Each structure stands twice: as structure tokens, then as C-alpha cells.
């Protein structure tokens, strides 16, 4: 295994063009709530999730037996089955089904990442331990891509990136300054993530939508073992 593996944090998709990801596993992070819901849905038996960039793209999948999920600005788009609340991705609703999903930030980041990355996987606090155990033994560099909020930095995705950096520190040789910042923030917040995130702008946006339970759910650690991986246009469970 190479002894020069690097781990980097891209704090917003607007900076992705600055990174060479051709030999990197890119972990897409959208904690509130897209990647948390994706992990939870596939862990609950969803056959696949197809991330699409635009609401209009979902229409191409109408009347074909798919569940259609669309979120913009934190709310379900009118006329769709659901948005990106993890409570919509229970086994009762998604087991054996394929979901077509578009969100404000997360699905955009996935589309950007796949253009050059060696591999794209999905991270959340829900699968933190499983993800880190897998990344440790891969012979690839890692880029942690924070989906942010409309191309701007956000706190919750950076917190998660910091948690991954903290877990993988002994297994990688090179770190960038974004890793240092992300890890420092995580170490400040790790004992009470929810209280720390009361500072975040997105937390306030979601509070106005009365979905505090979603936020609490997405900050749970290690309740899922699944690592979703993007194969072509489709997210499926990574096979061991």
C-alpha cells in the first residue's frame, strides 16, 4: 500500500476545480440532509437511488415505477413523492424500490464529483465508522467534498469532514489546511454536535421549516453500515 496517501477537504463545490481527483475517492457530504437520507435509504433496502441535477430531470422518470424525490430550499417540491427527509427513507417506503432524487446541494455535488473522480461514495454521520474503516484500506487518495449551501461554505458538512480526518489521521501521510480547520471544528463540537450547530445558518433555515427531528436524526453516529457508491448514474450499496 502506498505510504504517501493524501486526504484533503474541499470546503465547497465551487473550489472543486482546484483539486486533481483522478486518483482519488471523493466522499460527497451533505449532512442536512441529502447524504444522510441516501445512506439511510440504501441501508433500509432501497435498490438504488438515481441522483439528478434538476427538478425537471425527475419528470423523465415519471410513470416508470420509480419513487420521485425532489427538494429545493429545504422543502419538498410540490407534486413529488417526498423530499430529502430521512424519515421518508424507511424500509416500509423504500425497500426494493429505486428512487430518483434531486436536492439543492447534494446531488449537484455528486454530478460534479463524478466527472473526474476515480470513485464517488456517500458519507454521513450515520455511516461514519463503516466509511472510515473502508477508506483506511483503499490504496487511493481521499477528497472530502462538502456540498455546502449554494456553493458557499457550511458548518455541518465541514464538521463531518473533520470527523473523518480525525478518524483517518494515522492512516494518511498528507493533509491540507482545510483538513486542519475541519478537524479543529469537529474537536470543538464532537461532544454535542447539535448544540454547536445551532450556530449554523442552515440550522436556522431548517428550524423555520419545523424539522428539528430531521436535524437530530442526521447527527446520529454509526446507525448504518452501508456505503453508497456511484456507479454510472446510480447510487447502490458498495459490495464488500
PDB file of C-alpha atoms in Angstrom:
ATOM      1  CA  UNK A   1       0.000   0.000   0.000  1.00  0.00           C
ATOM      2  CA  UNK A   2       1.412   3.438  -0.868  1.00  0.00           C
ATOM      3  CA  UNK A   3       2.860   5.351   2.085  1.00  0.00           C
ATOM      4  CA  UNK A   4       2.056   8.722   0.531  1.00  0.00           C
ATOM      5  CA  UNK A   5      -1.725   8.714   0.583  1.00  0.00           C
ATOM      6  CA  UNK A   6      -3.262  12.154   0.940  1.00  0.00           C
ATOM      7  CA  UNK A   7      -6.542  13.338   2.397  1.00  0.00           C
ATOM      8  CA  UNK A   8      -7.961  16.744   1.510  1.00  0.00           C
ATOM      9  CA  UNK A   9     -11.132  18.669   2.291  1.00  0.00           C
ATOM     10  CA  UNK A  10     -12.884  20.696  -0.397  1.00  0.00           C
ATOM     11  CA  UNK A  11     -14.996  23.130   1.600  1.00  0.00           C
ATOM     12  CA  UNK A  12     -17.417  23.911  -1.243  1.00  0.00           C
ATOM     13  CA  UNK A  13     -18.096  22.569  -4.755  1.00  0.00           C
ATOM     14  CA  UNK A  14     -17.071  25.985  -6.088  1.00  0.00           C
ATOM     15  CA  UNK A  15     -13.471  25.003  -5.256  1.00  0.00           C
ATOM     16  CA  UNK A  16     -13.580  21.503  -6.748  1.00  0.00           C
ATOM     17  CA  UNK A  17     -11.768  22.543  -9.927  1.00  0.00           C
ATOM     18  CA  UNK A  18      -8.664  23.220  -7.796  1.00  0.00           C
ATOM     19  CA  UNK A  19      -8.270  19.524  -6.941  1.00  0.00           C
ATOM     20  CA  UNK A  20      -6.969  16.628  -9.017  1.00  0.00           C
ATOM     21  CA  UNK A  21      -9.339  13.775  -8.230  1.00  0.00           C
ATOM     22  CA  UNK A  22      -8.292  11.346 -10.955  1.00  0.00           C
ATOM     23  CA  UNK A  23      -6.637   9.078  -8.375  1.00  0.00           C
ATOM     24  CA  UNK A  24      -8.965   9.968  -5.510  1.00  0.00           C
ATOM     25  CA  UNK A  25     -12.016   8.541  -3.845  1.00  0.00           C
ATOM     26  CA  UNK A  26     -14.352  11.504  -3.477  1.00  0.00           C
ATOM     27  CA  UNK A  27     -16.684  11.381  -0.480  1.00  0.00           C
ATOM     28  CA  UNK A  28     -19.695  13.614  -1.091  1.00  0.00           C
ATOM     29  CA  UNK A  29     -21.060  15.148   2.110  1.00  0.00           C
ATOM     30  CA  UNK A  30     -24.442  16.843   2.524  1.00  0.00           C
ATOM     31  CA  UNK A  31     -25.300  16.159   6.157  1.00  0.00           C
ATOM     32  CA  UNK A  32     -28.555  18.163   6.259  1.00  0.00           C
ATOM     33  CA  UNK A  33     -29.983  16.154   4.665  1.00  0.00           C
ATOM     34  CA  UNK A  34     -29.284  14.525   1.293  1.00  0.00           C
ATOM     35  CA  UNK A  35     -26.372  12.202   2.014  1.00  0.00           C
ATOM     36  CA  UNK A  36     -27.837  11.216   5.383  1.00  0.00           C
ATOM     37  CA  UNK A  37     -31.096  10.215   3.691  1.00  0.00           C
ATOM     38  CA  UNK A  38     -29.275   8.387   0.895  1.00  0.00           C
ATOM     39  CA  UNK A  39     -27.255   6.329   3.361  1.00  0.00           C
ATOM     40  CA  UNK A  40     -30.351   5.592   5.430  1.00  0.00           C
ATOM     41  CA  UNK A  41     -32.444   4.675   2.391  1.00  0.00           C
ATOM     42  CA  UNK A  42     -29.945   2.261   0.895  1.00  0.00           C
ATOM     43  CA  UNK A  43     -29.260   0.784   4.337  1.00  0.00           C
ATOM     44  CA  UNK A  44     -33.019   0.191   4.572  1.00  0.00           C
ATOM     45  CA  UNK A  45     -33.063  -1.795   1.362  1.00  0.00           C
ATOM     46  CA  UNK A  46     -33.630   0.715  -1.425  1.00  0.00           C
ATOM     47  CA  UNK A  47     -32.364  -0.998  -4.548  1.00  0.00           C
ATOM     48  CA  UNK A  48     -30.841   2.182  -5.945  1.00  0.00           C
ATOM     49  CA  UNK A  49     -31.009   5.957  -5.833  1.00  0.00           C
ATOM     50  CA  UNK A  50     -30.540   7.965  -9.014  1.00  0.00           C
ATOM     51  CA  UNK A  51     -29.292  11.498  -8.259  1.00  0.00           C
ATOM     52  CA  UNK A  52     -30.309  14.058 -10.869  1.00  0.00           C
ATOM     53  CA  UNK A  53     -29.270  17.675 -11.060  1.00  0.00           C
ATOM     54  CA  UNK A  54     -32.577  19.390 -11.809  1.00  0.00           C
ATOM     55  CA  UNK A  55     -36.184  19.020 -10.726  1.00  0.00           C
ATOM     56  CA  UNK A  56     -37.159  18.783 -14.392  1.00  0.00           C
ATOM     57  CA  UNK A  57     -34.928  15.715 -14.766  1.00  0.00           C
ATOM     58  CA  UNK A  58     -37.173  13.785 -12.389  1.00  0.00           C
ATOM     59  CA  UNK A  59     -40.035  14.115 -14.863  1.00  0.00           C
ATOM     60  CA  UNK A  60     -38.179  11.824 -17.275  1.00  0.00           C
ATOM     61  CA  UNK A  61     -38.654   9.017 -14.749  1.00  0.00           C
ATOM     62  CA  UNK A  62     -42.367   9.575 -14.134  1.00  0.00           C
ATOM     63  CA  UNK A  63     -44.766   6.642 -14.664  1.00  0.00           C
ATOM     64  CA  UNK A  64     -41.912   4.120 -14.746  1.00  0.00           C
ATOM     65  CA  UNK A  65     -42.304   2.684 -11.264  1.00  0.00           C
ATOM     66  CA  UNK A  66     -39.742   4.902  -9.563  1.00  0.00           C
ATOM     67  CA  UNK A  67     -40.248   6.940  -6.428  1.00  0.00           C
ATOM     68  CA  UNK A  68     -39.628  10.602  -7.223  1.00  0.00           C
ATOM     69  CA  UNK A  69     -37.975  12.771  -4.577  1.00  0.00           C
ATOM     70  CA  UNK A  70     -37.311  16.484  -5.046  1.00  0.00           C
ATOM     71  CA  UNK A  71     -36.173  19.140  -2.554  1.00  0.00           C
ATOM     72  CA  UNK A  72     -35.400  22.795  -3.007  1.00  0.00           C
ATOM     73  CA  UNK A  73     -34.528  25.236  -0.233  1.00  0.00           C
ATOM     74  CA  UNK A  74     -35.316  22.577   2.362  1.00  0.00           C
ATOM     75  CA  UNK A  75     -38.866  21.868   1.192  1.00  0.00           C
ATOM     76  CA  UNK A  76     -40.492  19.097  -0.829  1.00  0.00           C
ATOM     77  CA  UNK A  77     -41.199  20.224  -4.377  1.00  0.00           C
ATOM     78  CA  UNK A  78     -44.943  20.137  -4.988  1.00  0.00           C
ATOM     79  CA  UNK A  79     -46.118  17.065  -6.844  1.00  0.00           C
ATOM     80  CA  UNK A  80     -43.286  14.726  -5.780  1.00  0.00           C
ATOM     81  CA  UNK A  81     -43.462  11.668  -3.516  1.00  0.00           C
ATOM     82  CA  UNK A  82     -41.109  13.158  -0.924  1.00  0.00           C
ATOM     83  CA  UNK A  83     -38.003  15.279  -0.473  1.00  0.00           C
ATOM     84  CA  UNK A  84     -34.826  14.518   1.438  1.00  0.00           C
ATOM     85  CA  UNK A  85     -36.085  13.944   4.973  1.00  0.00           C
ATOM     86  CA  UNK A  86     -34.547  10.733   6.340  1.00  0.00           C
ATOM     87  CA  UNK A  87     -37.944   9.794   7.751  1.00  0.00           C
ATOM     88  CA  UNK A  88     -39.144   9.295   4.176  1.00  0.00           C
ATOM     89  CA  UNK A  89     -36.484   6.648   3.585  1.00  0.00           C
ATOM     90  CA  UNK A  90     -37.746   3.940   5.935  1.00  0.00           C
ATOM     91  CA  UNK A  91     -37.730   0.299   4.869  1.00  0.00           C
ATOM     92  CA  UNK A  92     -41.540   0.377   4.624  1.00  0.00           C
ATOM     93  CA  UNK A  93     -41.329   3.037   1.918  1.00  0.00           C
ATOM     94  CA  UNK A  94     -38.149   2.271   0.018  1.00  0.00           C
ATOM     95  CA  UNK A  95     -37.231  -1.419   0.338  1.00  0.00           C
ATOM     96  CA  UNK A  96     -36.769  -2.885  -3.126  1.00  0.00           C
ATOM     97  CA  UNK A  97     -37.541   0.436  -4.806  1.00  0.00           C
ATOM     98  CA  UNK A  98     -35.475   2.799  -6.949  1.00  0.00           C
ATOM     99  CA  UNK A  99     -35.658   6.481  -6.036  1.00  0.00           C
ATOM    100  CA  UNK A 100     -34.918   9.397  -8.335  1.00  0.00           C
ATOM    101  CA  UNK A 101     -33.630  12.261  -6.189  1.00  0.00           C
ATOM    102  CA  UNK A 102     -32.746  15.906  -6.711  1.00  0.00           C
ATOM    103  CA  UNK A 103     -31.709  18.285  -3.933  1.00  0.00           C
ATOM    104  CA  UNK A 104     -30.445  21.841  -3.655  1.00  0.00           C
ATOM    105  CA  UNK A 105     -26.818  20.960  -2.932  1.00  0.00           C
ATOM    106  CA  UNK A 106     -26.033  17.263  -2.570  1.00  0.00           C
ATOM    107  CA  UNK A 107     -26.988  15.895  -5.968  1.00  0.00           C
ATOM    108  CA  UNK A 108     -25.232  18.787  -7.685  1.00  0.00           C
ATOM    109  CA  UNK A 109     -22.022  17.918  -5.834  1.00  0.00           C
ATOM    110  CA  UNK A 110     -22.342  14.276  -6.881  1.00  0.00           C
ATOM    111  CA  UNK A 111     -22.640  15.210 -10.539  1.00  0.00           C
ATOM    112  CA  UNK A 112     -19.614  17.466 -10.311  1.00  0.00           C
ATOM    113  CA  UNK A 113     -17.527  14.862  -8.486  1.00  0.00           C
ATOM    114  CA  UNK A 114     -18.134  12.025 -10.916  1.00  0.00           C
ATOM    115  CA  UNK A 115     -16.698  13.926 -13.874  1.00  0.00           C
ATOM    116  CA  UNK A 116     -13.098  13.233 -12.870  1.00  0.00           C
ATOM    117  CA  UNK A 117     -13.008  11.200  -9.654  1.00  0.00           C
ATOM    118  CA  UNK A 118     -11.637   7.687  -9.520  1.00  0.00           C
ATOM    119  CA  UNK A 119     -14.668   6.773  -7.396  1.00  0.00           C
ATOM    120  CA  UNK A 120     -17.543   8.603  -5.686  1.00  0.00           C
ATOM    121  CA  UNK A 121     -19.043   7.431  -2.395  1.00  0.00           C
ATOM    122  CA  UNK A 122     -21.505   8.956   0.051  1.00  0.00           C
ATOM    123  CA  UNK A 123     -20.739   9.931   3.629  1.00  0.00           C
ATOM    124  CA  UNK A 124     -22.814  10.875   6.665  1.00  0.00           C
ATOM    125  CA  UNK A 125     -22.596  10.611  10.419  1.00  0.00           C
ATOM    126  CA  UNK A 126     -24.933   7.624  10.078  1.00  0.00           C
ATOM    127  CA  UNK A 127     -22.232   5.540   8.337  1.00  0.00           C
ATOM    128  CA  UNK A 128     -19.125   7.305   9.675  1.00  0.00           C
ATOM    129  CA  UNK A 129     -17.424   4.255  11.141  1.00  0.00           C
ATOM    130  CA  UNK A 130     -18.143   1.965   8.189  1.00  0.00           C
ATOM    131  CA  UNK A 131     -16.915   4.603   5.748  1.00  0.00           C
ATOM    132  CA  UNK A 132     -13.675   5.261   7.648  1.00  0.00           C
ATOM    133  CA  UNK A 133     -12.874   1.565   8.033  1.00  0.00           C
ATOM    134  CA  UNK A 134     -13.242   1.148   4.276  1.00  0.00           C
ATOM    135  CA  UNK A 135     -11.248   4.261   3.362  1.00  0.00           C
ATOM    136  CA  UNK A 136      -8.347   3.142   5.575  1.00  0.00           C
ATOM    137  CA  UNK A 137      -7.640   0.111   3.429  1.00  0.00           C
ATOM    138  CA  UNK A 138      -8.079   1.673  -0.009  1.00  0.00           C
ATOM    139  CA  UNK A 139      -4.920   2.420  -1.993  1.00  0.00           C
ATOM    140  CA  UNK A 140      -6.232   5.808  -3.086  1.00  0.00           C
ATOM    141  CA  UNK A 141      -6.130   9.413  -2.031  1.00  0.00           C
ATOM    142  CA  UNK A 142      -9.296  10.801  -0.467  1.00  0.00           C
ATOM    143  CA  UNK A 143     -11.075  14.071  -1.129  1.00  0.00           C
ATOM    144  CA  UNK A 144     -13.880  15.000   1.248  1.00  0.00           C
ATOM    145  CA  UNK A 145     -16.264  17.158  -0.791  1.00  0.00           C
ATOM    146  CA  UNK A 146     -18.591  19.333   1.270  1.00  0.00           C
ATOM    147  CA  UNK A 147     -21.766  20.126  -0.677  1.00  0.00           C
ATOM    148  CA  UNK A 148     -22.168  23.375   1.272  1.00  0.00           C
ATOM    149  CA  UNK A 149     -25.092  25.685   0.664  1.00  0.00           C
ATOM    150  CA  UNK A 150     -25.474  27.014  -2.870  1.00  0.00           C
ATOM    151  CA  UNK A 151     -21.703  26.862  -3.431  1.00  0.00           C
ATOM    152  CA  UNK A 152     -20.923  28.523  -0.100  1.00  0.00           C
ATOM    153  CA  UNK A 153     -19.177  27.030   2.933  1.00  0.00           C
ATOM    154  CA  UNK A 154     -21.358  25.440   5.568  1.00  0.00           C
ATOM    155  CA  UNK A 155     -20.671  24.226   9.073  1.00  0.00           C
ATOM    156  CA  UNK A 156     -22.332  20.821   9.233  1.00  0.00           C
ATOM    157  CA  UNK A 157     -20.571  19.330   6.204  1.00  0.00           C
ATOM    158  CA  UNK A 158     -17.231  20.652   7.448  1.00  0.00           C
ATOM    159  CA  UNK A 159     -17.900  19.075  10.851  1.00  0.00           C
ATOM    160  CA  UNK A 160     -18.346  15.699   9.244  1.00  0.00           C
ATOM    161  CA  UNK A 161     -15.217  16.117   7.123  1.00  0.00           C
ATOM    162  CA  UNK A 162     -13.370  16.869  10.355  1.00  0.00           C
ATOM    163  CA  UNK A 163     -14.698  13.696  11.939  1.00  0.00           C
ATOM    164  CA  UNK A 164     -13.339  11.656   9.031  1.00  0.00           C
ATOM    165  CA  UNK A 165      -9.958  13.398   9.176  1.00  0.00           C
ATOM    166  CA  UNK A 166      -9.777  12.755  12.911  1.00  0.00           C
ATOM    167  CA  UNK A 167     -10.501   9.069  12.392  1.00  0.00           C
ATOM    168  CA  UNK A 168      -8.067   8.610   9.483  1.00  0.00           C
ATOM    169  CA  UNK A 169      -5.179  10.742  10.703  1.00  0.00           C
ATOM    170  CA  UNK A 170      -2.894   7.764  11.405  1.00  0.00           C
ATOM    171  CA  UNK A 171      -3.553   6.169   8.032  1.00  0.00           C
ATOM    172  CA  UNK A 172      -2.733   9.061   5.686  1.00  0.00           C
ATOM    173  CA  UNK A 173       0.509  10.945   5.121  1.00  0.00           C
ATOM    174  CA  UNK A 174      -0.517  14.282   3.662  1.00  0.00           C
ATOM    175  CA  UNK A 175      -3.207  16.701   4.864  1.00  0.00           C
ATOM    176  CA  UNK A 176      -4.172  20.162   3.623  1.00  0.00           C
ATOM    177  CA  UNK A 177      -5.072  23.213   5.711  1.00  0.00           C
ATOM    178  CA  UNK A 178      -8.771  22.564   5.140  1.00  0.00           C
ATOM    179  CA  UNK A 179      -8.302  19.247   6.945  1.00  0.00           C
ATOM    180  CA  UNK A 180      -6.754  21.063   9.893  1.00  0.00           C
ATOM    181  CA  UNK A 181      -9.630  23.540  10.103  1.00  0.00           C
ATOM    182  CA  UNK A 182     -12.292  20.845   9.705  1.00  0.00           C
ATOM    183  CA  UNK A 183     -10.741  18.641  12.370  1.00  0.00           C
ATOM    184  CA  UNK A 184     -10.340  21.539  14.796  1.00  0.00           C
ATOM    185  CA  UNK A 185     -14.015  22.459  14.382  1.00  0.00           C
ATOM    186  CA  UNK A 186     -15.048  18.836  14.881  1.00  0.00           C
ATOM    187  CA  UNK A 187     -12.979  18.527  18.062  1.00  0.00           C
ATOM    188  CA  UNK A 188     -14.709  21.621  19.411  1.00  0.00           C
ATOM    189  CA  UNK A 189     -18.149  20.252  18.598  1.00  0.00           C
ATOM    190  CA  UNK A 190     -17.912  16.467  18.916  1.00  0.00           C
ATOM    191  CA  UNK A 191     -19.361  16.125  22.406  1.00  0.00           C
ATOM    192  CA  UNK A 192     -22.584  17.917  21.432  1.00  0.00           C
ATOM    193  CA  UNK A 193     -22.949  18.340  17.688  1.00  0.00           C
ATOM    194  CA  UNK A 194     -26.483  19.679  17.863  1.00  0.00           C
ATOM    195  CA  UNK A 195     -25.656  22.485  20.270  1.00  0.00           C
ATOM    196  CA  UNK A 196     -22.676  23.518  18.179  1.00  0.00           C
ATOM    197  CA  UNK A 197     -24.766  23.520  15.004  1.00  0.00           C
ATOM    198  CA  UNK A 198     -27.225  25.987  16.490  1.00  0.00           C
ATOM    199  CA  UNK A 199     -24.645  28.477  15.259  1.00  0.00           C
ATOM    200  CA  UNK A 200     -25.050  27.402  11.636  1.00  0.00           C
ATOM    201  CA  UNK A 201     -27.086  29.284   9.058  1.00  0.00           C
ATOM    202  CA  UNK A 202     -28.619  26.117   7.615  1.00  0.00           C
ATOM    203  CA  UNK A 203     -29.736  25.010  11.048  1.00  0.00           C
ATOM    204  CA  UNK A 204     -31.712  28.258  11.305  1.00  0.00           C
ATOM    205  CA  UNK A 205     -33.193  27.719   7.829  1.00  0.00           C
ATOM    206  CA  UNK A 206     -34.323  24.231   8.794  1.00  0.00           C
ATOM    207  CA  UNK A 207     -35.721  25.458  12.134  1.00  0.00           C
ATOM    208  CA  UNK A 208     -38.060  27.737  10.199  1.00  0.00           C
ATOM    209  CA  UNK A 209     -39.326  24.621   8.391  1.00  0.00           C
ATOM    210  CA  UNK A 210     -40.013  22.885  11.727  1.00  0.00           C
ATOM    211  CA  UNK A 211     -37.853  19.842  11.005  1.00  0.00           C
ATOM    212  CA  UNK A 212     -35.711  19.733  14.122  1.00  0.00           C
ATOM    213  CA  UNK A 213     -36.206  15.966  14.352  1.00  0.00           C
ATOM    214  CA  UNK A 214     -34.562  15.591  10.939  1.00  0.00           C
ATOM    215  CA  UNK A 215     -31.528  17.521  12.167  1.00  0.00           C
ATOM    216  CA  UNK A 216     -31.202  15.374  15.286  1.00  0.00           C
ATOM    217  CA  UNK A 217     -31.585  12.216  13.228  1.00  0.00           C
ATOM    218  CA  UNK A 218     -28.856  13.217  10.777  1.00  0.00           C
ATOM    219  CA  UNK A 219     -26.373  13.801  13.609  1.00  0.00           C
ATOM    220  CA  UNK A 220     -26.612  10.227  14.923  1.00  0.00           C
ATOM    221  CA  UNK A 221     -23.380   8.315  14.583  1.00  0.00           C
ATOM    222  CA  UNK A 222     -22.965   4.809  13.205  1.00  0.00           C
ATOM    223  CA  UNK A 223     -26.504   3.510  12.901  1.00  0.00           C
ATOM    224  CA  UNK A 224     -25.871   2.326   9.316  1.00  0.00           C
ATOM    225  CA  UNK A 225     -23.286   0.000   7.773  1.00  0.00           C
ATOM    226  CA  UNK A 226     -23.971   0.775   4.118  1.00  0.00           C
ATOM    227  CA  UNK A 227     -21.631   2.844   1.948  1.00  0.00           C
ATOM    228  CA  UNK A 228     -23.457   4.077  -1.170  1.00  0.00           C
ATOM    229  CA  UNK A 229     -21.246   4.210  -4.268  1.00  0.00           C
ATOM    230  CA  UNK A 230     -21.989   5.974  -7.535  1.00  0.00           C
ATOM    231  CA  UNK A 231     -21.838   3.553 -10.464  1.00  0.00           C
ATOM    232  CA  UNK A 232     -22.595   5.390 -13.683  1.00  0.00           C
ATOM    233  CA  UNK A 233     -25.711   7.422 -12.927  1.00  0.00           C
ATOM    234  CA  UNK A 234     -26.856   5.315  -9.986  1.00  0.00           C
ATOM    235  CA  UNK A 235     -26.086   5.009  -6.275  1.00  0.00           C
ATOM    236  CA  UNK A 236     -26.054   1.448  -4.961  1.00  0.00           C
ATOM    237  CA  UNK A 237     -24.650  -0.277  -1.891  1.00  0.00           C
ATOM    238  CA  UNK A 238     -20.893  -0.836  -2.072  1.00  0.00           C
ATOM    239  CA  UNK A 239     -20.120  -4.547  -2.075  1.00  0.00           C
ATOM    240  CA  UNK A 240     -17.529  -5.751   0.421  1.00  0.00           C
TER     241      UNK A 240
END
